[in-house]
Amino acid sequence: MVTIYEVAAKAGVSPATVSRVFNGMPVSAEKVDLVRAASDELRYSPNKTARRLRNQTSEIVALLIPDIENPFFTALARGVEDALQAAGYSVVLCNTDDDPDKETHYLDIANSENMAGVILAPVAEDGDIRRLTDRGRPVVAIDRQTGLNIDSVMVDNPAAGIAATSALLDAGYTKIACIAGPVVLEDTEGRALGWRKVVTQRTGAPPLEAYLQHANYRVDGGRLAMQALLALPEPPDAVVSTNNLMAVGAIQVLSEAGLVPPDFGVAVVGDLPFATLPPRAITQVHLPARHLGTTAANMLLERIGGDDQPARTVVLRAQITKSSTPVSAR
Amino acid sequence: MVTIYEVAAKAGVSPATVSRVFNGMPVSAEKVDLVRAASDELRYSPNKTARRLRNQTSEIVALLIPDIENPFFTALARGVEDALQAAGYSVVLCNTDDDPDKETHYLDIANSENMAGVILAPVAEDGDIRRLTDRGRPVVAIDRQTGLNIDSVMVDNPAAGIAATSALLDAGYTKIACIAGPVVLEDTEGRALGWRKVVTQRTGAPPLEAYLQHANYRVDGGRLAMQALLALPEPPDAVVSTNNLMAVGAIQVLSEAGLVPPDFGVAVVGDLPFATLPPRAITQVHLPARHLGTTAANMLLERIGGDDQPARTVVLRAQITKSSTPVSAR
DNA sequence: AGACCCGAAGAAATCGGTTTCGTCAAGGTG
DNA sequence: CACCTTGACGAAACCGATTTCTTCGGGTCT
């Protein structure tokens, strides 16, 4: 590992001068040439660890998401990465698995690694985010709220739930169920709230309690929930899934039962990026996953740049594709 | 940021002793208690950057993959992460986008960040991997070969291609096309080679040249390739896709054309984790993505531990699900 | 010409751990 | 009792960059 001292020796200058050359501080043209020549010859590249120790910061940002195998979060991650990459930062991706302990663990790492900032989809209400913010490290919450007063980027969840449910009602379905996430997580609650509200308003009565199923956010959760719905004495004729993977599970169960959409109405809050069904069979309320990521990244960059205006919350709207075939047309 | 000096002062010992306590070196029980008490009270956590500068290494491993939005690589990443996490290491995920420049960039970062090792699906034949290995940093190749003499974990690609193609022939399809990846990448070539070999052997004649389509590895590539195949004067009645995402694109085009599998035979090397079709409609040759990851991670850990036996290549077999409905049964 | 100022550049301190080296006391041996 | 070994532990060097402090040379102003 070639150090700044070796470059300095070869160029016949002091290490300080070499450092100045690399950081754009004023150095005479003559010495700049000497240093450049020496460092090229030795293939010098600065040791980031040493620089970080001295500067107390690095060009690395941590991104904490619950599940890297969920396409929603990978799209979001791409957005974050693209924006930060362009600004010269690197991104470290961390899976929290919706586990508060893992979240704490990674926040500790971000702290002790002197990372420039953190973007996270919070699990715990008030994790150990304070540890970061107390040291002046910016933190941006994404997709989910925290109890803290920090920047955040959200989706308008009730509106998304309303849009998904309305589309099914418009298409002529009458008995609309909902597969929502774990009770503890608030974002899916917002979507389920939208569902309940629309059903109540437009049918004149609140939905059956059994029509609201709680599941984990994964494919198997969707499967179990859909099976439970189909086993009801009065099964629904359509379902709203509050996330993408649960919808996949639900559709799998429906296909296996011979109820291929649109014979059974399906609307999903989120995208099915690898869906192999004809696109018009299912109503998707597209979530701006990538945009969520770029927005959060840019907010973080502003904070890293020293911006200290009061905390902001940006709410992005989901965009509906109204494509369910109306019942009458079947 | 509370440092080791503050802890030492509070405990009434030297910084060296505090360090020894945290690293399990022999220290009298009495002082251990003092140090523990002091560090708990101050909520001390060691500064990893300083430690890394001194030790010239860190508990961080870089994982370079082409595309984080491809479920194959996310599953692989989970495997890597699970294995390394258990050993106390953290994983940094990097997207190369199959771009040699990005690969080089991230390898440089791994180098200047003093990371403990690198696992990568190589893009370039000989990237700048040498820079790492020359410094004694272990590197493990995954899914794709390099020209270098380093540990690697591969899939038996020709066998996977053979299995996929054979399953379609067994099911009664006769005109079998193949959608392969970009010409430059060797793994998909292995799979396409398997396809060509089986078709030639079992039909007595090599496949039409036009039945081999090259595409990028993504959904849109699969779409374009499938469209080209359907537009042929003599279109095929089945297709082998050498990766998962291209298969999704192909199936989408088929559905749109009214040719839902198994009316048109589809076999894919790889998994369709979020498929919404009935599972038996498509032949999947399952790739052990996660296992690939854990295997690579464990090999890397051995190398980090100082193992210096000659470079190994582990070849994992794909596992076929024979599930295409025979033509006769339709 | 002398006082003053400014920019360039070297010496040295600094970031926060780890580790070598040296000291000192306790315990064991001849 | 003198000598040697052993183990705990503090002082200080060290990792490699950045930055403050200081010095020095060459203008400019009066």
XYZ file of C-alpha atoms (C1' of nucleotides) in Angstrom:
720
model
C 0.000 0.000 0.000
C 1.677 3.165 -1.185
C 1.261 6.103 1.197
C 1.349 9.826 0.906
C 4.821 9.817 2.438
C 6.308 7.747 -0.331
C 4.769 10.035 -2.912
C 6.131 13.035 -1.035
C 9.613 11.533 -0.894
C 9.611 10.705 -4.579
C 8.349 14.158 -5.533
C 10.752 15.877 -3.163
C 8.026 17.707 -1.258
C 6.330 17.337 2.113
C 3.330 15.077 2.696
C 1.290 18.178 3.412
C 1.889 19.412 -0.099
C 0.823 16.107 -1.594
C -2.363 16.274 0.411
C -2.968 19.816 -0.773
C -2.546 18.807 -4.369
C -5.161 16.098 -3.987
C -7.593 18.396 -2.252
C -7.334 21.350 -4.587
C -5.619 23.695 -2.182
C -3.260 26.272 -3.659
C 0.068 24.751 -4.670
C 2.520 26.070 -7.222
C 2.127 24.608 -10.692
C 5.653 23.256 -10.595
C 5.048 21.162 -7.453
C 1.662 20.043 -8.685
C 3.396 18.487 -11.664
C 6.003 16.830 -9.499
C 3.369 15.358 -7.213
C 1.151 14.187 -10.056
C 4.064 12.512 -11.766
C 5.168 10.766 -8.597
C 1.694 9.600 -7.635
C 0.970 8.331 -11.130
C 4.182 6.409 -11.192
C 3.536 4.823 -7.802
C -0.151 4.297 -8.608
C -0.998 6.044 -5.369
C -4.563 6.065 -4.167
C -5.427 7.743 -0.882
C -6.276 5.563 2.065
C -9.898 6.316 2.807
C -9.708 4.931 6.287
C -7.050 7.391 7.335
C -8.883 10.240 5.697
C -12.075 9.249 7.431
C -10.456 9.064 10.826
C -9.136 12.547 10.401
C -12.211 14.068 8.808
C -14.724 12.279 10.995
C -16.858 11.535 7.994
C -16.940 9.467 4.845
C -18.655 9.396 1.511
C -20.749 6.407 2.513
C -24.448 6.299 3.226
C -26.297 3.396 4.806
C -29.649 2.305 3.419
C -31.699 0.163 5.784
C -34.588 -1.727 4.239
C -36.672 -4.593 5.576
C -36.225 -7.025 2.722
C -33.908 -6.924 -0.210
C -35.867 -9.672 -1.911
C -38.912 -7.440 -2.241
C -38.875 -5.708 -5.649
C -40.394 -2.600 -4.137
C -37.358 -2.113 -1.971
C -34.859 -3.017 -4.648
C -36.392 -0.402 -6.930
C -36.231 2.066 -4.095
C -32.628 1.085 -3.494
C -31.798 1.719 -7.122
C -33.240 5.186 -6.835
C -31.170 5.912 -3.764
C -28.069 4.469 -5.320
C -28.401 6.350 -8.582
C -28.819 9.687 -6.879
C -26.032 9.183 -4.374
C -23.663 7.673 -6.884
C -24.004 10.744 -9.031
C -22.963 12.858 -6.061
C -19.894 10.732 -5.413
C -21.284 8.728 -2.515
C -21.388 4.989 -2.051
C -24.350 3.130 -0.624
C -24.273 0.304 1.870
C -27.386 -1.825 1.760
C -28.609 -3.462 4.942
C -31.477 -5.875 5.518
C -33.357 -5.326 8.725
C -35.873 -8.141 8.196
C -38.278 -5.945 10.164
C -36.265 -6.871 13.227
C -35.639 -3.993 15.658
C -32.442 -5.623 16.887
C -30.977 -5.780 13.411
C -31.997 -2.196 12.835
C -30.201 -1.132 15.995
C -27.168 -3.167 14.998
C -26.888 -1.475 11.633
C -27.474 1.969 13.077
C -24.592 1.308 15.462
C -22.429 0.335 12.528
C -23.365 3.475 10.641
C -22.350 5.382 13.710
C -19.038 3.749 14.407
C -18.131 3.681 10.720
C -18.578 7.436 10.555
C -20.968 7.219 7.687
C -22.203 10.432 6.137
C -25.860 9.657 6.723
C -28.613 7.063 6.840
C -31.778 6.422 4.896
C -34.093 3.917 6.490
C -37.512 2.344 6.432
C -37.875 2.301 10.206
C -39.052 -0.744 12.089
C -39.036 0.506 15.634
C -40.984 3.582 16.568
C -37.937 5.351 17.825
C -35.049 2.952 17.160
C -31.681 4.299 18.107
C -31.880 6.963 15.499
C -31.125 9.582 18.112
C -27.577 8.315 18.419
C -27.031 9.427 14.853
C -28.894 12.689 14.880
C -27.249 13.716 18.142
C -23.905 13.545 16.388
C -25.214 15.670 13.558
C -25.559 12.789 11.141
C -28.571 13.312 8.918
C -31.208 10.580 8.828
C -34.088 10.363 6.364
C -37.068 8.082 6.973
C -38.614 6.432 3.980
C -41.927 4.688 3.436
C -42.709 4.672 7.150
C -42.991 7.316 9.836
C -40.897 7.630 12.956
C -41.741 9.363 16.165
C -38.785 11.672 15.580
C -38.628 15.032 13.974
C -36.595 14.107 10.894
C -36.960 14.386 7.142
C -39.211 11.753 5.647
C -40.549 10.620 2.302
C -43.885 8.867 2.328
C -46.558 7.540 0.057
C -50.111 8.723 0.442
C -51.277 5.385 1.760
C -54.951 6.070 2.417
C -55.272 7.512 -1.083
C -53.602 4.437 -2.540
C -55.974 2.152 -0.659
C -58.911 4.242 -1.804
C -57.793 4.152 -5.427
C -57.311 0.394 -5.436
C -60.657 -0.270 -3.811
C -62.532 2.226 -5.970
C -61.198 0.611 -9.117
C -62.625 -2.731 -8.063
C -65.998 -1.192 -7.192
C -66.015 0.631 -10.522
C -65.367 -2.661 -12.254
C -68.530 -4.072 -10.708
C -67.225 -6.220 -7.887
C -69.340 -6.047 -4.760
C -67.757 -8.148 -2.050
C -64.297 -6.722 -1.640
C -61.847 -8.091 0.889
C -58.487 -6.708 1.961
C -55.192 -8.366 2.733
C -53.184 -6.024 4.899
C -49.811 -6.263 6.575
C -49.009 -6.947 10.220
C -51.151 -4.866 12.532
C -48.183 -3.057 14.008
C -47.004 -1.370 10.844
C -48.728 1.847 10.134
C -48.303 2.239 6.393
C -50.387 -0.736 5.501
C -52.940 0.402 8.041
C -53.329 3.593 6.062
C -54.046 1.562 2.970
C -56.494 -0.700 4.790
C -58.148 2.383 6.237
C -58.697 3.674 2.724
C -60.253 0.358 1.759
C -62.625 0.376 4.717
C -63.618 3.949 4.074
C -64.456 3.469 0.397
C -66.344 0.238 0.927
C -68.383 1.844 3.700
C -69.134 4.948 1.663
C -70.083 3.257 -1.561
C -71.926 0.182 -0.332
C -73.542 1.926 2.566
C -72.222 -0.573 5.096
C -68.821 -1.325 6.582
C -67.115 -4.456 5.242
C -67.372 -7.738 7.099
C -64.738 -7.981 9.777
C -63.548 -11.284 8.301
C -62.840 -9.527 5.018
C -59.819 -7.839 6.573
C -56.939 -10.281 6.830
C -53.621 -9.466 8.425
C -50.549 -11.223 7.070
C -46.817 -10.885 6.950
C -45.602 -8.934 3.955
C -44.410 -11.907 1.987
C -45.773 -14.308 -0.589
C -46.665 -16.970 1.944
C -48.576 -14.433 4.003
C -50.668 -13.576 0.967
C -51.323 -17.251 0.314
C -52.561 -17.929 3.819
C -54.744 -14.865 3.841
C -56.298 -15.689 0.474
C -56.956 -19.252 1.546
C -58.699 -17.961 4.640
C -60.826 -15.616 2.538
C -61.867 -18.358 0.115
C -62.825 -20.589 3.027
C -65.320 -18.074 4.393
C -69.028 -18.997 4.319
C -69.580 -16.003 2.096
C -66.308 -15.560 0.204
C -65.505 -12.218 -1.443
C -65.421 -11.718 -5.200
C -62.472 -9.349 -5.161
C -59.508 -8.509 -2.990
C -57.245 -5.564 -2.349
C -53.688 -6.407 -1.342
C -51.809 -3.670 0.461
C -48.459 -4.842 -0.802
C -46.976 -6.479 -3.857
C -45.750 -9.821 -2.520
C -48.944 -10.658 -0.673
C -50.765 -10.070 -3.958
C -48.519 -12.605 -5.651
C -49.431 -15.171 -3.023
C -53.114 -14.332 -3.337
C -53.057 -14.653 -7.115
C -51.245 -17.967 -6.871
C -53.965 -19.333 -4.597
C -56.663 -17.962 -6.888
C -55.073 -19.563 -9.984
C -54.801 -22.856 -8.192
C -58.507 -22.586 -7.323
C -59.361 -21.871 -10.955
C -60.263 -18.268 -10.210
C -57.904 -16.493 -12.585
C -58.268 -12.704 -12.573
C -60.405 -10.965 -13.704
C -62.880 -13.719 -12.802
C -61.924 -12.758 -9.296
C -61.052 -9.102 -8.884
C -57.555 -8.279 -7.715
C -56.144 -4.873 -6.973
C -52.744 -4.303 -5.479
C -51.062 -1.332 -3.907
C -47.637 -1.686 -5.462
C -46.251 -3.126 -8.649
C -45.929 -6.695 -9.840
C -42.760 -6.239 -11.843
C -42.421 -9.850 -12.846
C -46.069 -10.616 -13.398
C -46.682 -13.029 -16.212
C -50.404 -12.443 -16.452
C -51.811 -10.185 -19.151
C -51.312 -6.725 -17.663
C -54.947 -5.668 -17.828
C -56.185 -8.496 -15.609
C -55.080 -6.842 -12.407
C -55.428 -3.320 -11.092
C -52.124 -1.990 -9.925
C -51.698 1.174 -7.954
C -48.157 1.966 -8.922
C -45.924 3.081 -6.106
C -43.146 5.453 -7.097
C -40.522 3.256 -5.500
C -37.546 4.556 -7.408
C -38.708 8.126 -7.054
C -39.078 7.598 -3.328
C -35.440 6.601 -3.303
C -34.111 9.503 -5.331
C -36.148 11.974 -3.310
C -34.844 10.644 -0.034
C -31.296 10.600 -1.368
C -31.502 14.200 -2.477
C -32.920 15.310 0.848
C -30.089 13.516 2.576
C -27.536 15.170 0.325
C -28.953 18.567 1.194
C -28.594 17.791 4.886
C -25.077 16.500 4.415
C -24.367 19.774 2.647
C -25.279 21.589 5.848
C -28.879 22.517 5.200
C -30.584 22.838 8.580
C -34.064 23.978 7.792
C -36.824 22.342 9.862
C -37.621 18.711 9.104
C -39.722 18.142 6.023
C -42.157 15.405 5.083
C -42.638 14.767 1.392
C -45.699 12.759 0.437
C -45.689 11.172 -3.002
C -48.884 10.079 -4.661
C -49.356 6.613 -6.043
C -50.457 6.398 -9.642
C -53.325 4.133 -10.554
C -53.661 2.066 -13.695
C -57.367 1.532 -14.110
C -57.356 -1.645 -16.053
C -59.637 -4.156 -14.433
C -62.075 -5.476 -16.938
C -65.578 -4.432 -15.890
C -67.732 -7.339 -14.776
C -70.331 -6.479 -17.418
C -67.811 -7.001 -20.199
C -66.887 -10.476 -19.169
C -18.293 10.616 20.333
C -16.914 9.027 23.464
C -13.390 7.729 23.058
C -11.261 5.140 24.736
C -9.427 7.906 26.570
C -12.527 9.116 28.321
C -13.367 5.601 29.369
C -9.811 5.133 30.617
C -9.958 8.363 32.597
C -13.268 7.460 34.196
C -12.105 3.957 35.057
C -8.757 5.196 36.333
C -6.731 3.013 33.990
C -4.739 3.540 30.818
C -6.279 3.494 27.328
C -4.207 0.399 26.623
C -5.992 -1.463 29.366
C -9.383 -0.460 28.043
C -8.377 -1.741 24.647
C -7.199 -4.986 26.173
C -10.488 -5.474 27.955
C -12.380 -5.078 24.706
C -10.108 -7.460 22.873
C -10.012 -10.229 25.411
C -6.391 -9.835 26.400
C -5.452 -10.720 29.965
C -6.508 -8.041 32.417
C -7.165 -8.416 36.128
C -10.793 -9.037 37.019
C -10.853 -5.926 39.143
C -9.897 -3.619 36.261
C -12.191 -5.411 33.884
C -15.071 -4.479 36.139
C -13.934 -0.879 36.352
C -13.637 -0.601 32.594
C -16.950 -2.289 31.906
C -18.708 -0.044 34.361
C -17.159 3.079 32.893
C -17.842 2.127 29.299
C -21.421 1.169 30.037
C -22.028 4.417 31.796
C -20.563 6.456 28.934
C -22.215 4.212 26.342
C -18.849 3.784 24.691
C -18.618 2.041 21.370
C -15.239 1.635 19.682
C -14.523 3.733 16.638
C -14.209 1.235 13.818
C -12.404 3.666 11.603
C -9.551 4.094 14.027
C -9.342 0.385 14.622
C -9.304 -0.276 10.928
C -6.536 2.209 10.276
C -4.388 0.513 12.840
C -5.286 -3.069 11.949
C -5.281 -2.590 8.198
C -8.435 -4.588 7.903
C -12.125 -4.474 8.719
C -15.031 -6.800 9.193
C -16.619 -5.698 5.955
C -16.978 -7.669 2.760
C -18.012 -6.241 -0.585
C -20.469 -8.143 -2.752
C -20.510 -7.053 -6.390
C -23.472 -8.176 -8.445
C -24.722 -7.017 -11.834
C -28.290 -6.197 -10.906
C -29.907 -5.924 -7.544
C -33.350 -5.944 -9.142
C -32.866 -9.491 -10.368
C -34.313 -11.941 -7.830
C -31.571 -14.429 -8.612
C -28.974 -12.037 -7.321
C -31.006 -10.878 -4.358
C -31.417 -14.487 -3.272
C -27.705 -14.981 -3.736
C -27.088 -11.830 -1.739
C -29.216 -13.136 1.094
C -27.147 -16.288 1.175
C -23.942 -14.295 1.349
C -25.329 -11.974 3.962
C -26.673 -14.705 6.202
C -23.388 -16.587 6.236
C -21.210 -13.527 6.778
C -23.518 -11.985 9.337
C -23.274 -15.123 11.412
C -19.497 -14.753 11.408
C -19.679 -11.147 12.531
C -19.063 -9.545 9.161
C -21.079 -6.889 7.407
C -21.824 -6.934 3.706
C -21.696 -4.007 1.334
C -23.807 -4.561 -1.746
C -22.717 -2.984 -5.009
C -24.427 -2.918 -8.384
C -22.098 -3.224 -11.326
C -24.810 -3.086 -14.006
C -22.489 -5.331 -16.025
C -20.341 -2.255 -16.530
C -16.571 -2.887 -16.276
C -15.975 0.698 -15.167
C -18.349 0.385 -12.243
C -16.760 -2.914 -11.333
C -13.338 -1.297 -11.293
C -14.685 1.593 -9.265
C -16.089 -0.676 -6.583
C -12.976 -2.818 -6.491
C -10.978 0.349 -5.876
C -13.290 1.230 -3.037
C -12.942 -2.214 -1.520
C -9.220 -1.693 -1.694
C -8.995 1.768 -0.219
C -11.598 0.951 2.430
C -9.471 -1.935 3.622
C -12.281 -4.397 3.302
C -11.695 -7.948 4.442
C -12.561 -9.490 1.093
C -14.701 -9.406 -2.011
C -17.258 -11.714 -3.576
C -18.151 -10.821 -7.133
C -19.923 -11.921 -10.257
C -17.208 -10.671 -12.600
C -17.978 -8.603 -15.662
C -14.536 -8.059 -17.085
C -12.326 -11.004 -17.884
C -9.600 -9.841 -15.582
C -10.975 -6.660 -14.003
C -8.685 -5.100 -11.483
C -9.011 -8.038 -9.200
C -5.242 -8.353 -9.040
C -5.011 -5.136 -7.035
C -6.880 -6.913 -4.270
C -5.212 -10.295 -4.442
C -1.770 -8.705 -4.573
C -2.461 -7.172 -1.196
C -3.545 -10.516 0.153
C -7.234 -9.708 0.126
C -9.225 -12.807 -0.732
C -11.594 -12.643 -3.698
C -14.200 -15.244 -4.611
C -15.835 -15.340 -8.034
C -19.452 -16.332 -8.201
C -21.694 -17.419 -11.067
C -19.080 -16.462 -13.657
C -15.472 -17.409 -14.317
C -12.481 -15.106 -14.316
C -9.176 -15.580 -16.028
C -7.511 -15.528 -12.624
C -6.593 -18.317 -10.327
C -9.023 -17.624 -7.513
C -11.758 -19.481 -5.645
C -15.020 -19.664 -7.536
C -18.525 -21.025 -7.166
C -20.328 -21.894 -10.360
C -23.469 -23.544 -11.657
C -23.217 -26.408 -14.107
C -24.579 -24.334 -16.959
C -24.470 -26.827 -19.821
C -26.266 -29.381 -17.644
C -28.916 -26.793 -16.759
C -29.451 -25.982 -20.422
C -29.662 -29.668 -21.239
C -32.187 -30.308 -18.480
C -34.437 -27.456 -19.547
C -34.368 -28.449 -23.193
C -34.831 -32.151 -22.511
C -37.916 -31.435 -20.421
C -39.523 -29.626 -23.339
C -38.651 -32.410 -25.758
C -40.005 -34.976 -23.298
C -43.240 -33.000 -23.141
C -43.651 -33.382 -26.882
C -42.600 -30.015 -28.213
C -40.614 -30.236 -31.437
C -39.522 -26.757 -32.478
C -37.561 -25.434 -29.543
C -35.994 -22.012 -29.576
C -33.573 -20.482 -27.093
C -33.309 -16.993 -25.638
C -29.768 -16.511 -24.406
C -27.911 -13.619 -22.852
C -25.454 -11.240 -24.477
C -22.879 -13.090 -26.559
C -19.992 -11.906 -24.437
C -21.051 -13.560 -21.207
C -19.963 -17.104 -20.911
C -22.422 -18.579 -18.449
C -25.410 -18.158 -20.647
C -23.363 -19.540 -23.501
C -22.931 -22.706 -21.501
C -26.676 -22.975 -21.162
C -27.283 -22.239 -24.840
C -24.639 -24.804 -25.696
C -26.574 -27.390 -23.725
C -29.713 -26.458 -25.632
C -28.000 -26.807 -29.011
C -26.465 -30.111 -28.074
C -29.713 -31.724 -26.914
C -31.744 -30.468 -29.848
C -29.135 -31.764 -32.280
C -28.878 -35.117 -30.564
C -32.551 -35.810 -30.189
C -33.967 -34.363 -33.410
C -31.041 -35.431 -35.533
C -30.442 -31.917 -36.829
C -29.043 -28.727 -35.346
C -31.621 -26.064 -34.510
C -32.333 -23.258 -36.950
C -29.887 -20.412 -36.479
C -32.800 -18.005 -36.043
C -34.006 -20.049 -33.070
C -31.116 -18.728 -30.999
C -31.821 -15.180 -29.886
C -29.374 -13.063 -27.934
C -30.813 -10.490 -25.563
C -29.852 -8.464 -22.563
C -30.625 -10.202 -19.284
C -33.688 -8.186 -18.453
C -37.429 -8.391 -19.010
C -37.391 -6.135 -22.038
C -34.687 -8.262 -23.634
C -36.886 -11.324 -23.248
C -39.811 -9.470 -24.764
C -37.889 -8.397 -27.841
C -36.441 -11.846 -28.360
C -39.823 -13.551 -28.029
C -41.393 -11.102 -30.451
C -38.641 -11.856 -32.933
C -39.234 -15.582 -32.529
C -42.991 -15.292 -33.053
C -42.411 -13.224 -36.171
C -40.367 -15.951 -37.834
C -41.796 -17.636 -40.945
C -41.720 -20.904 -39.053
C -42.147 -19.903 -35.390
C -41.120 -22.327 -32.644
C -43.606 -24.092 -30.379
C -41.452 -23.869 -27.275
C -38.641 -21.779 -25.888
C -35.824 -22.157 -23.396
C -34.805 -18.987 -21.590
C -31.329 -18.992 -20.094
C -32.261 -16.621 -17.332
C -35.251 -15.762 -15.186
C -36.064 -12.204 -16.242
C -35.917 -12.889 -19.966
C -38.395 -15.698 -19.360
C -40.762 -13.224 -17.712
C -40.610 -11.013 -20.789
C -41.129 -13.974 -23.065
C -44.153 -15.203 -21.123
C -45.636 -11.713 -21.135
C -45.388 -11.573 -24.926
C -46.840 -15.044 -25.207
C -49.796 -14.176 -22.960
C -50.461 -11.064 -24.962
C -50.442 -13.191 -28.109
C -52.906 -15.614 -26.555
C -50.323 -18.347 -26.271
C -50.467 -19.038 -22.550
C -48.175 -21.859 -21.403
C -48.427 -24.780 -21.725
C -50.006 -24.085 -25.127
C -46.571 -22.799 -25.934
C -43.791 -24.592 -24.109
C -41.612 -22.560 -21.783
C -38.611 -23.719 -19.826
C -36.386 -21.451 -17.847
C -32.988 -21.810 -16.281
C -33.609 -20.057 -13.027
C -36.582 -19.441 -10.795
C -39.647 -17.284 -11.270
C -40.161 -16.379 -7.634
C -43.104 -14.115 -8.194
C -44.818 -16.062 -10.923
C -48.562 -15.844 -10.815
C -49.206 -18.652 -13.259
C -50.146 -22.101 -12.026
C -46.757 -23.576 -11.130
C -47.007 -26.635 -13.376
C -47.363 -24.621 -16.577
C -43.679 -23.834 -16.847
C -40.571 -25.946 -16.487
C -38.150 -24.360 -14.105
C -34.586 -25.491 -13.644
C -34.024 -24.215 -10.164
C -30.715 -22.496 -9.547
C -29.362 -22.758 -6.024
C -28.963 -19.003 -5.739
C -28.913 -18.769 -1.983
C -26.675 -21.771 -1.678
C -24.292 -20.228 -4.171
C -24.107 -17.256 -1.838
C -23.521 -19.186 1.356
C -20.899 -21.370 -0.311
C -18.998 -18.370 -1.615
C -19.240 -16.650 1.752
C -17.858 -19.647 3.577
C -14.984 -20.008 1.144
C -14.189 -16.353 1.642
C -14.275 -16.735 5.408
C -11.803 -19.600 5.167
C -9.451 -17.430 3.143
C -9.824 -14.528 5.541
C -8.943 -16.984 8.275
C -5.610 -17.549 6.553
C -6.311 -20.694 4.553
C -3.973 -20.658 1.582
C -4.597 -23.927 -0.170
C -4.697 -23.756 -3.981
C -7.712 -22.075 -5.557
C -10.849 -24.187 -5.663
C -13.792 -24.226 -8.038
C -17.068 -25.510 -6.659
C -19.719 -26.422 -9.225
C -23.282 -26.656 -7.967
C -25.930 -28.545 -9.896
C -29.232 -27.018 -10.844
C -32.334 -28.934 -9.814
C -35.063 -29.523 -12.339
C -38.781 -29.537 -11.714
C -40.247 -31.598 -14.497
C -43.678 -30.180 -14.683
C -44.534 -29.253 -18.232
C -47.774 -30.842 -19.231
C -47.100 -33.296 -22.058
C -48.550 -32.215 -25.400
C -50.556 -35.408 -25.640
C -52.425 -34.565 -22.468
C -53.598 -31.210 -23.668
C 14.708 51.689 2.535
C 11.961 49.810 6.087
C 7.525 48.041 7.608
C 3.907 45.205 6.254
C 1.348 41.609 3.914
C 0.383 37.593 1.471
C 0.906 33.122 -0.553
C 3.449 28.795 -0.623
C 5.096 25.004 1.800
C 7.335 22.320 5.663
C 6.982 20.655 10.653
C 4.150 18.816 13.732
C -0.281 17.911 15.940
C -4.381 15.367 15.325
C -8.166 11.755 14.633
C -8.970 7.013 18.070
C -7.803 2.775 18.499
C -3.868 -1.181 18.872
C 0.514 -2.911 20.077
C 5.261 -2.893 21.294
C 8.278 -1.911 24.830
C 9.618 -1.262 29.367
C 8.590 -1.215 34.342
C 7.280 -3.183 38.408
C 5.610 -6.431 41.664
C 4.542 -11.133 42.893
C 5.900 -15.791 43.064
C 9.141 -19.618 42.376
C 13.763 -21.769 42.626
C 18.591 -22.862 44.133
C 18.442 -14.374 50.446
C 19.592 -13.455 45.674
C 18.098 -14.343 41.067
C 14.937 -15.360 37.509
C 10.424 -15.840 35.483
C 5.880 -14.350 34.731
C 2.036 -11.411 34.211
C -0.340 -6.987 34.530
C -0.296 -2.548 32.884
C 1.186 2.306 31.682
C 3.850 5.195 28.261
C 4.523 5.954 23.798
C 4.832 4.693 18.929
C 2.032 3.671 15.126
C -1.546 3.366 11.164
C -2.070 7.444 6.898
C -4.285 11.237 5.854
C -5.603 16.385 7.010
C -4.874 20.815 9.000
C -3.047 24.172 12.030
C 0.951 26.574 13.023
C 5.138 28.496 11.555
C 8.543 30.036 8.588
C 10.234 32.119 4.610
C 10.542 34.630 0.348
C 8.926 38.160 -2.484
C 6.172 41.700 -3.414
C 3.656 46.520 -2.054
C 2.981 50.790 0.341
C 4.688 54.924 2.508
